[in-house]
Short mmCIF file of C-alpha atoms in Angstrom, two decimals:
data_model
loop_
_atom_site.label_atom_id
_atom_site.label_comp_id
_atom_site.label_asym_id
_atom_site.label_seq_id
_atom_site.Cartn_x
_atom_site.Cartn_y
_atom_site.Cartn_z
CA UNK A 54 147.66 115.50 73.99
CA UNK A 55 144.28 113.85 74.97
CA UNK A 56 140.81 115.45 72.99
CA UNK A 57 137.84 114.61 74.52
CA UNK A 58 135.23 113.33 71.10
CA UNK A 59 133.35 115.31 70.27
CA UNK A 60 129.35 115.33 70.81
CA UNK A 61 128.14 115.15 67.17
CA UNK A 62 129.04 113.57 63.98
CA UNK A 63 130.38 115.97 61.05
CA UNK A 64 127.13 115.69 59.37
CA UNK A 65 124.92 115.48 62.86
CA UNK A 66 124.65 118.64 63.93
CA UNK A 67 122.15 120.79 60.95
CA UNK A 68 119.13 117.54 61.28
CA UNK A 69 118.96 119.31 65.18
CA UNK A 70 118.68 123.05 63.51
CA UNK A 71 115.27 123.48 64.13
CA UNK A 72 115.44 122.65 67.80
CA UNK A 73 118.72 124.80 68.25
CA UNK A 74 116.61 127.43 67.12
CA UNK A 75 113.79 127.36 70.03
CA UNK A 76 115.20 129.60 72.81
CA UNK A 77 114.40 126.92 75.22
CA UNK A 78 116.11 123.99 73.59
CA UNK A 79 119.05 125.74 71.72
CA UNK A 80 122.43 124.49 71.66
CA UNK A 81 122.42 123.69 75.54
CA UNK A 82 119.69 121.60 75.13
CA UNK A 83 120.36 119.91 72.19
CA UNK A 84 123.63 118.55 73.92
CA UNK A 85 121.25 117.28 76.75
CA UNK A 86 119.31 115.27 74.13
CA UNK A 87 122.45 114.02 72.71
CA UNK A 88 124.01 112.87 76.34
CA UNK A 89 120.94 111.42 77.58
CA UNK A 90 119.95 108.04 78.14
CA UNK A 91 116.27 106.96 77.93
CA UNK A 92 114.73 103.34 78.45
CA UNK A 93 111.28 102.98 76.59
CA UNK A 94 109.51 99.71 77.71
CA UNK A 95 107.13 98.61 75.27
CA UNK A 96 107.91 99.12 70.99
CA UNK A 97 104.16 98.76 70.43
CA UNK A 98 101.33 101.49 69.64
CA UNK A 99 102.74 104.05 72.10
CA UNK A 100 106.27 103.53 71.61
CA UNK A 101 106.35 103.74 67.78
CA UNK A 102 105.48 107.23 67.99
CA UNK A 103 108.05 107.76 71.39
CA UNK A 104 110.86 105.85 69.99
CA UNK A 105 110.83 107.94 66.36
CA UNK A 106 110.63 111.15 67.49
CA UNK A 107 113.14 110.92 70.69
CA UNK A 108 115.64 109.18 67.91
CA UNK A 109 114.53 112.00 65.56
CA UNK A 110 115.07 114.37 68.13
CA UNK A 111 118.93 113.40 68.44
CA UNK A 112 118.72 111.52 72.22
CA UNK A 113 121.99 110.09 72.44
CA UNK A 114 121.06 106.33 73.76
CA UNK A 115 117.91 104.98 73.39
CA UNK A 116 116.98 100.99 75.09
CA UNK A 117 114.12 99.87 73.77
CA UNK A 118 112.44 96.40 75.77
CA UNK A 119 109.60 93.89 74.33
CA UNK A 120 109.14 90.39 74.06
CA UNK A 121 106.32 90.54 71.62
CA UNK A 122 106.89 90.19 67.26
CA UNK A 123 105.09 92.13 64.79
CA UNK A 124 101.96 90.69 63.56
CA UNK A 125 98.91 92.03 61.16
CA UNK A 126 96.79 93.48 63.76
CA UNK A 127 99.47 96.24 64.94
CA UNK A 128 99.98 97.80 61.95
CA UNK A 129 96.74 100.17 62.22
CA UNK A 130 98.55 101.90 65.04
CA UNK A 131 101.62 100.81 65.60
CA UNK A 132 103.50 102.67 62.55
CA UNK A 133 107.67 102.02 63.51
CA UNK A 134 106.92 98.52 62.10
CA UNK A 135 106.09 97.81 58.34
CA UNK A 136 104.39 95.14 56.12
CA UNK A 137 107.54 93.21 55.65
CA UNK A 138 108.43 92.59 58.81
CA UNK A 139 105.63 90.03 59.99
CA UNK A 140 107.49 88.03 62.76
CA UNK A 141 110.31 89.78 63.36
CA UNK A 142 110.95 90.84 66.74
CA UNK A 143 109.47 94.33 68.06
CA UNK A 144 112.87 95.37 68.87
CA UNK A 145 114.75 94.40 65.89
CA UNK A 146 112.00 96.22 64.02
CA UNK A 147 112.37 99.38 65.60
CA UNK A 148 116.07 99.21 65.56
CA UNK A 149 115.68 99.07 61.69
CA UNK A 150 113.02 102.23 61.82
CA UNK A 151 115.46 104.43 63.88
CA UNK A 152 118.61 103.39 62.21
CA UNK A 153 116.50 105.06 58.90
CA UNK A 154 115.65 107.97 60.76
CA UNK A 155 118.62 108.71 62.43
CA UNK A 156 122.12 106.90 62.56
CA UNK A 157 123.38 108.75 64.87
CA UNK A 158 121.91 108.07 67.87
CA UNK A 159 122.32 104.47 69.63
CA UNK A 160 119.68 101.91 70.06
CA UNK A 161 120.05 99.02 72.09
CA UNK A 162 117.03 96.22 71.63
CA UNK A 163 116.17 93.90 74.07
CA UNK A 164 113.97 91.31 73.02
CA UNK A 165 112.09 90.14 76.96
CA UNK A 166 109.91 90.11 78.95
CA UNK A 167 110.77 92.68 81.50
CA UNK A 168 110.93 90.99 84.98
CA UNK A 169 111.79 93.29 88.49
CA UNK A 170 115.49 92.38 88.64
CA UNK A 171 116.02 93.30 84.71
CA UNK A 172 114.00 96.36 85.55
CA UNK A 173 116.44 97.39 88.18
CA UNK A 174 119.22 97.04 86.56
CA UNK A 175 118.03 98.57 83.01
CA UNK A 176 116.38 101.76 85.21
CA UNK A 177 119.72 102.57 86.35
CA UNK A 178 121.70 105.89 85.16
CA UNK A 179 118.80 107.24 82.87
CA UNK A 180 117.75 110.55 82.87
CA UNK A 181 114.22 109.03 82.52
CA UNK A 182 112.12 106.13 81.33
CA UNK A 183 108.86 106.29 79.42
CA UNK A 184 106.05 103.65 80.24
CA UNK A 185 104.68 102.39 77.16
CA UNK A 186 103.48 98.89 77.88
CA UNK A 187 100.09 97.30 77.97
CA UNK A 188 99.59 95.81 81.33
CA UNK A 189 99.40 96.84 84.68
CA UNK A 190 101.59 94.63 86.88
CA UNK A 191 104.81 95.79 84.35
CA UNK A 192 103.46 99.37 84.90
CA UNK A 193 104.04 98.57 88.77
CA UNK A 194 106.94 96.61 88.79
CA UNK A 195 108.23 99.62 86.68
CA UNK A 196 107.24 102.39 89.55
CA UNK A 197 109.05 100.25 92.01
CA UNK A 198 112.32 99.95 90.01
CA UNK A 199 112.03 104.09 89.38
CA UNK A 200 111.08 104.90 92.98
CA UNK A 201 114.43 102.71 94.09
CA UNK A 202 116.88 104.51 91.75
CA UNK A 203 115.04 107.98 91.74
CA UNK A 204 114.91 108.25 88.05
CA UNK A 205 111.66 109.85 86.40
CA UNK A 206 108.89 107.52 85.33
CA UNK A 207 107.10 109.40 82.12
CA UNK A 208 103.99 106.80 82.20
CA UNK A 209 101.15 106.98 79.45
CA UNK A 210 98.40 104.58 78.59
CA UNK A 211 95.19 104.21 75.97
CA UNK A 212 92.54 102.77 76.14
CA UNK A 213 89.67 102.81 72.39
CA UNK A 214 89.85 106.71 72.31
CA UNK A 215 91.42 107.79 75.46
CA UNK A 216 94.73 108.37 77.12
CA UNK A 217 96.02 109.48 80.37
CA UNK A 218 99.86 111.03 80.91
CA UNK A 219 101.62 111.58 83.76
CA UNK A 220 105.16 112.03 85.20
CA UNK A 221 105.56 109.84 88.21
CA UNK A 222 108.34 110.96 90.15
CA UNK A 223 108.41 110.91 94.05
CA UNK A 224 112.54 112.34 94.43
CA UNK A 225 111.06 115.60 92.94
CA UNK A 226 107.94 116.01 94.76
CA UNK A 227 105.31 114.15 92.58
CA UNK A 228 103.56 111.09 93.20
CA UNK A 229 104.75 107.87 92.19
CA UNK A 230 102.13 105.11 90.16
CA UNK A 231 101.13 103.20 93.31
CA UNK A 232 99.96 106.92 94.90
CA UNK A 233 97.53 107.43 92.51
CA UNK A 234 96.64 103.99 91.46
CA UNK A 235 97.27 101.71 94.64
CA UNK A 236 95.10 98.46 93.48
CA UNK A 237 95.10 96.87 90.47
CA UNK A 238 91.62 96.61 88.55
CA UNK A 239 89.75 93.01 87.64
CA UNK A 240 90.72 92.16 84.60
CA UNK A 241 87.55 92.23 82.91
CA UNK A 242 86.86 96.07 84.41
CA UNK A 243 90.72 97.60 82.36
CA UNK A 244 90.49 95.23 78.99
CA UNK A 245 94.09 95.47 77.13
CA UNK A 246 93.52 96.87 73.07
CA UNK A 247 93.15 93.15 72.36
CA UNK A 248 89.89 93.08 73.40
CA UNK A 249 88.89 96.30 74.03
CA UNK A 250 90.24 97.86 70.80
CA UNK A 251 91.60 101.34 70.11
CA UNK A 252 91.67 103.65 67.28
CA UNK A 253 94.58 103.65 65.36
CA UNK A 254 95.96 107.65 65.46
CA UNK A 255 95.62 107.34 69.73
CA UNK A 256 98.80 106.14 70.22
CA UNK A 257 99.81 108.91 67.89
CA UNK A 258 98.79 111.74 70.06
CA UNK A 259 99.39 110.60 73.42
CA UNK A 260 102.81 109.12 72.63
CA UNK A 261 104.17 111.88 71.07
CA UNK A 262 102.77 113.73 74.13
CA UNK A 263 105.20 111.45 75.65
CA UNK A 264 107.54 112.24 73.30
CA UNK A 265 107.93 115.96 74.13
CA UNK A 266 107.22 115.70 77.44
CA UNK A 267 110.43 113.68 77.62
CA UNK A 268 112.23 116.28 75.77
CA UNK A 269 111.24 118.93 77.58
CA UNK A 270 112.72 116.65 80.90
CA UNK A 271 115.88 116.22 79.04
CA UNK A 272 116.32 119.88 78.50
CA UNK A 273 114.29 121.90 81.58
CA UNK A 274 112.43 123.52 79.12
CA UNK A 275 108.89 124.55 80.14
CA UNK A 276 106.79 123.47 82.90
CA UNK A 277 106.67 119.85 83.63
CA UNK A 278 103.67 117.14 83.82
CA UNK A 279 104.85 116.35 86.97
CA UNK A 280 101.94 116.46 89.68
CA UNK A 281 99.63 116.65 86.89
CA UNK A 282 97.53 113.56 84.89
CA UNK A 283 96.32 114.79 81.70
CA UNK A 284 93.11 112.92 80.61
CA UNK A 285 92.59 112.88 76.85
CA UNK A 286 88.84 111.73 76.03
CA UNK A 287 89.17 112.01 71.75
CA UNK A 288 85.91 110.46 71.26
CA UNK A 289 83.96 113.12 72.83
CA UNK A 290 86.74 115.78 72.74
CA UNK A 291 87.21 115.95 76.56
CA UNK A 292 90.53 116.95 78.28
CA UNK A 293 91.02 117.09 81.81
CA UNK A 294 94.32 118.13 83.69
CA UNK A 295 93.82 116.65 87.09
CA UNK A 296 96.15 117.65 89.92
CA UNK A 297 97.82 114.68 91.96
CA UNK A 298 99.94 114.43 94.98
CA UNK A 299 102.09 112.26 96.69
CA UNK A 300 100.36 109.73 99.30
CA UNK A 301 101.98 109.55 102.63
CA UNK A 302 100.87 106.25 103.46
CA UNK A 303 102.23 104.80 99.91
CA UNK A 304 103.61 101.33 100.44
CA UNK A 305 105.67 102.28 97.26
CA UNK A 306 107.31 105.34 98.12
CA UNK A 307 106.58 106.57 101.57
CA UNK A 308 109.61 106.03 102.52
CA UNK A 309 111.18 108.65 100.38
CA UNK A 310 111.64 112.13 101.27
CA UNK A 311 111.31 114.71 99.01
CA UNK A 312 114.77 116.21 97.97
CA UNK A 313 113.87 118.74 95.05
CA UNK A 314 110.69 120.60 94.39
CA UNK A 315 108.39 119.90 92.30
CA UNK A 316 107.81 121.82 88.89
CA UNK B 108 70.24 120.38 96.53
CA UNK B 109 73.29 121.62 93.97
CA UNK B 110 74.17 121.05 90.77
CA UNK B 111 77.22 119.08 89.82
CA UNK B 112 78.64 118.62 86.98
CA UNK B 113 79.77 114.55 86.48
CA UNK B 114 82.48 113.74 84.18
CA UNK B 115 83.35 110.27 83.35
CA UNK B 116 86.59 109.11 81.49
CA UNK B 117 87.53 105.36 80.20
CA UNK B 118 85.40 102.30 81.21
CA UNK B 119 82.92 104.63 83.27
CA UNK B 120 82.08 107.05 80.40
CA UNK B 121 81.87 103.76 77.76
CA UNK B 122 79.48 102.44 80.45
CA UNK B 123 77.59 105.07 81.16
CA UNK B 124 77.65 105.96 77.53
CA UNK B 125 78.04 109.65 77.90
CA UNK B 126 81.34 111.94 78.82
CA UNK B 127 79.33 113.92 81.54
CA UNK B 128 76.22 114.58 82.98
CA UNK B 129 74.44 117.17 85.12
CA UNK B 130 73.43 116.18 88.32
CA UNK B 131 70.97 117.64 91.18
CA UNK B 132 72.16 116.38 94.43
CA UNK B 133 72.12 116.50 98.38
CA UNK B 134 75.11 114.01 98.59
CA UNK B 135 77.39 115.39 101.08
CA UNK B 136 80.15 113.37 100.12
CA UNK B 137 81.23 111.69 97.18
CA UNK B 138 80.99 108.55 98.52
CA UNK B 139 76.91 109.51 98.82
CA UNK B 140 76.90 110.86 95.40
CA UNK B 141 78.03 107.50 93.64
CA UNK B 142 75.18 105.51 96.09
CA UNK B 143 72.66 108.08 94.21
CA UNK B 144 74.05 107.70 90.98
CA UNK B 145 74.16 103.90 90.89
CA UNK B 146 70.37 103.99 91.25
CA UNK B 147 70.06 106.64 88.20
CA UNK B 148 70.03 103.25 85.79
CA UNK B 149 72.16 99.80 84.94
CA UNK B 150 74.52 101.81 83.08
CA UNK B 151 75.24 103.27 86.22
CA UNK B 152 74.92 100.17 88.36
CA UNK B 153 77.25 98.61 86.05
CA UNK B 154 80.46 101.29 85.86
CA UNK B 155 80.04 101.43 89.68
CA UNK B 156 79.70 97.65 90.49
CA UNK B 157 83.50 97.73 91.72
CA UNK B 158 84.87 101.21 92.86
CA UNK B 159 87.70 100.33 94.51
CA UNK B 160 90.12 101.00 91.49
CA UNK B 161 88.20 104.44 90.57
CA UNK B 162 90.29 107.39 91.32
CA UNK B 163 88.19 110.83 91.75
CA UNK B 164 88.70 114.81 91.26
CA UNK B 165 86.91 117.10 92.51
CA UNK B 166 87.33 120.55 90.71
CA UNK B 167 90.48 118.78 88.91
CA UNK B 168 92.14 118.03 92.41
CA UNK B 169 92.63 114.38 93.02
CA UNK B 170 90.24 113.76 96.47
CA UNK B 171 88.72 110.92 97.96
CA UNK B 172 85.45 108.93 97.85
CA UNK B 173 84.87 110.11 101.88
CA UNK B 174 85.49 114.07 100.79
CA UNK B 175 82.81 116.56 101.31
CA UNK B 176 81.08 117.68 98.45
CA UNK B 177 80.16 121.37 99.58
CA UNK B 178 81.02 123.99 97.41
CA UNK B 179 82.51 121.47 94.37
CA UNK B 180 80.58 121.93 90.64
CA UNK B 181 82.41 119.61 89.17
CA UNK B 182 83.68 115.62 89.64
CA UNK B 183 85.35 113.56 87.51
CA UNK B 184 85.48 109.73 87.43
CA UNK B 185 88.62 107.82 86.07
CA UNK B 186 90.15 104.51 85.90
CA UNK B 187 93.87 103.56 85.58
CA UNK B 188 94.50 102.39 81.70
CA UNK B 189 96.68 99.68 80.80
CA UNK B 190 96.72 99.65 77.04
CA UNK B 191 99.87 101.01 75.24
#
C-alpha cells in the first residue's frame, strides 16, 4: 500500500513549537510554512535577516538569487555571512548559514545575475517572493515577472536609516511596483548603500518586517501589508503607513483584473 | 492661509535636513505647495530640483501633485529606495 511522506522529519516538528502555539499559526499553519515555496532575490543586508528567520521559521523551499561574493564592507549589516567566508559566493554563504540553522528545510542557491527570462521562470509556482535587492531596474523587472504569474511581490528597501515595505500584488487588489513608482529616479537623486551608506541594524528591522510579513502570507494570519507602504524613518523615529492603490492606467498591470479582494 | 503639516522621508528629509516641518500656506494644490516650498531655501530648491520620481500622501492616502489641498493637515514626501 502507497503512504504519502510525511511533512516533517522525526526530530522537525518541536523547533516549530512556539509557532504551533500562536492560535493564528498553529498546526495548520505551520504545515503552510513547511509546503511553501519562497524565492528571495538578493542574500545581502535585507536578505540575511529574511533568509534566517523564514529557514528558522520551517518554510519548506527556500531559492535564494545573487551574483555578488562576500567582501569586508557587508559584514556591518549583512550578518548570514561571517569573517571566514571573504569571497565566497553570497549564495553558497547563506546556504552554509541556513543549513546551521535549520536542516530541514531546502535551499537552492543560485549564484546570477537575475535577468527577465530567469525571473519568469524562477517566479513561477511560489506562494510569494520577497524583494531584497539593491537596484531599481531588478526591482522592476521583478514586478513584471510577478504581475505575469500572479504571485505576491513582498518588496522592501533601505536607504542610511530608512525603509519602506510593501506587498505588491495586483491579482488581489493591490497595486503592483510600477503603480506606485512608475519612473525610475537619476541615479545620483536614489544612491545604492555604496555610496550613500546605511546603518548596520536597518536591514535588521525592515527585513525581518519582511520576514513576518511573509509568514503571515504563508499562513492568512492577520491583516496583510497589502495596499499599504509602511515608511520607517529610524533616524528621527518617524513611521508612516501610507495607503496605495492600484493605477488604472499602469503600463504594468492594467491589464489585469482584479480576481480576489484585497486584505 | 492653513497650516500643514510637511513630512519628508529618504533623500527629501536628508536634504531638507529635517523629518517635517510646519507650514502656513494658500497653495491650493500640492503642486502649488512644492512651488512655495522650493523658494523657502536651497535645501528646498535642491530635494525638489527633479519631482518627477516623488510620490505624495496626503493624510496617509497616496494622491497626486495636481490634488486639492483643502481640508488636508498633513503631506508627506517620499522617494522610491533601492538599497537592500
Amino acid at each position: 500500500m502507497p503512504t504519502s511522506k510525511p511533512l516533517y522529519a522525526p526530530d522537525e516538528l518541536p523547533r516549530y513549537a512556539r509557532h504551533i502555539a500562536l492560535r493564528e499559526i498553529g498546526g495548520p499553519g505551520q504545515g503552510r510554512l513547511k509546503r511553501a515555496s519562497v524565492l528571495v532575490v538578493g542574500a545581502g543586508g535585507l536578505g540575511a535577516p529574511i533568509l534566517m528567520y523564514l529557514a528558522a521559521a520551517g518554510v519548506g523551499q527556500i531559492t535564494v538569487v545573487d551574483d555578488d561574493t562576500v567582501s569586508l564592507s557587508n559584514l556591518q549589516r549583512q550578518v548570514i555571512h561571517h569573517q571566514d567566508r571573504l569571497g565566497m559566493a553570497k549564495v553558497t554563504s547563506a546556504e552554509i548559514t541556513l543549513a546551521g540553522i535549520n536542516p530541514f528545510v531546502q535551499v537552492t542557491g543560485i549564484a546570477t545575475r537575475l535577468g527577465a527570462e530567469d525571473a519568469r521562470a524562477l517566479v513561477a509556482g511560489q506562494t510569494v517572493v520577497l524583494d531584497a535587492t539593491d537596484n531599481l531596474p531588478t526591482r522592476h523587472l521583478l514586478n513584471t515577472a510577478c504581475v505575469a504569474a500572479g504571485v505576491p511581490l513582498l518588496s522592501g528597501a533601505i536607504s542610511q536609516w530608512e525603509g519602506q515595505i510593501t506587498v505588491y500584488d495586483p491579482a488581489r487588489g493591490a497595486p503592483c511596483l510600477a503603480c506606485l513608482f512608475p519612473t525610475i529616479p537619476a541615479d545620483d537623486l536614489a544612491p545604492d548603500c555604496a555610496r550613500a551608506g546605511v546603518m548596520g541594524a536597518l536591514p535588521g528591522i525592515i527585513g525581518s518586517m519582511m520576514a513576518a510579513e511573509a509568514i503571515k502570507l504563508i499562513t492568512g494570519a492577520g491583516r496583510s501589508l497589502r495596499g499599504r507602504l509602511i515608511l520607517q524613518d529610524v533616524l528621527w523615529g518617524e513611521t508612516r503607513e501610507i495607503a496605495v492603490h492600484r493605477r488604472r492606467d499602469c503600463p504594468v498591470c492594467h491589464s489585469l483584473k482584479e480576481d480576489t479582494p484585497c486584505n | 492661509m492653513a497650516t500643514v503639516e510637511i513630512l519628508y522621508f529618504a533623500w527629501l528629509r536628508e536634504r531638507i535636513d529635517a523629518p517635517r516641518e510646519r507650514v502656513e500656506t494658500a497653495a491650493v494644490t500640492v503642486a502649488d505647495l512644492v512651488a512655495e516650498l522650493v523658494t523657502r531655501s536651497d535645501r528646498h530648491a535642491a530635494a525638489f530640483a527633479d519631482p518627477t520620481s516623488v510620490r505624495v500622501a496626503l493624510d496617509q492616502v497616496l494622491s497626486c501633485f495636481d490634488a486639492p489641498l483643502a481640508g488636508v493637515a498633513e503631506v508627506a514626501f517620499f522617494p522610491p529606495m533601492t538599497g537592500g
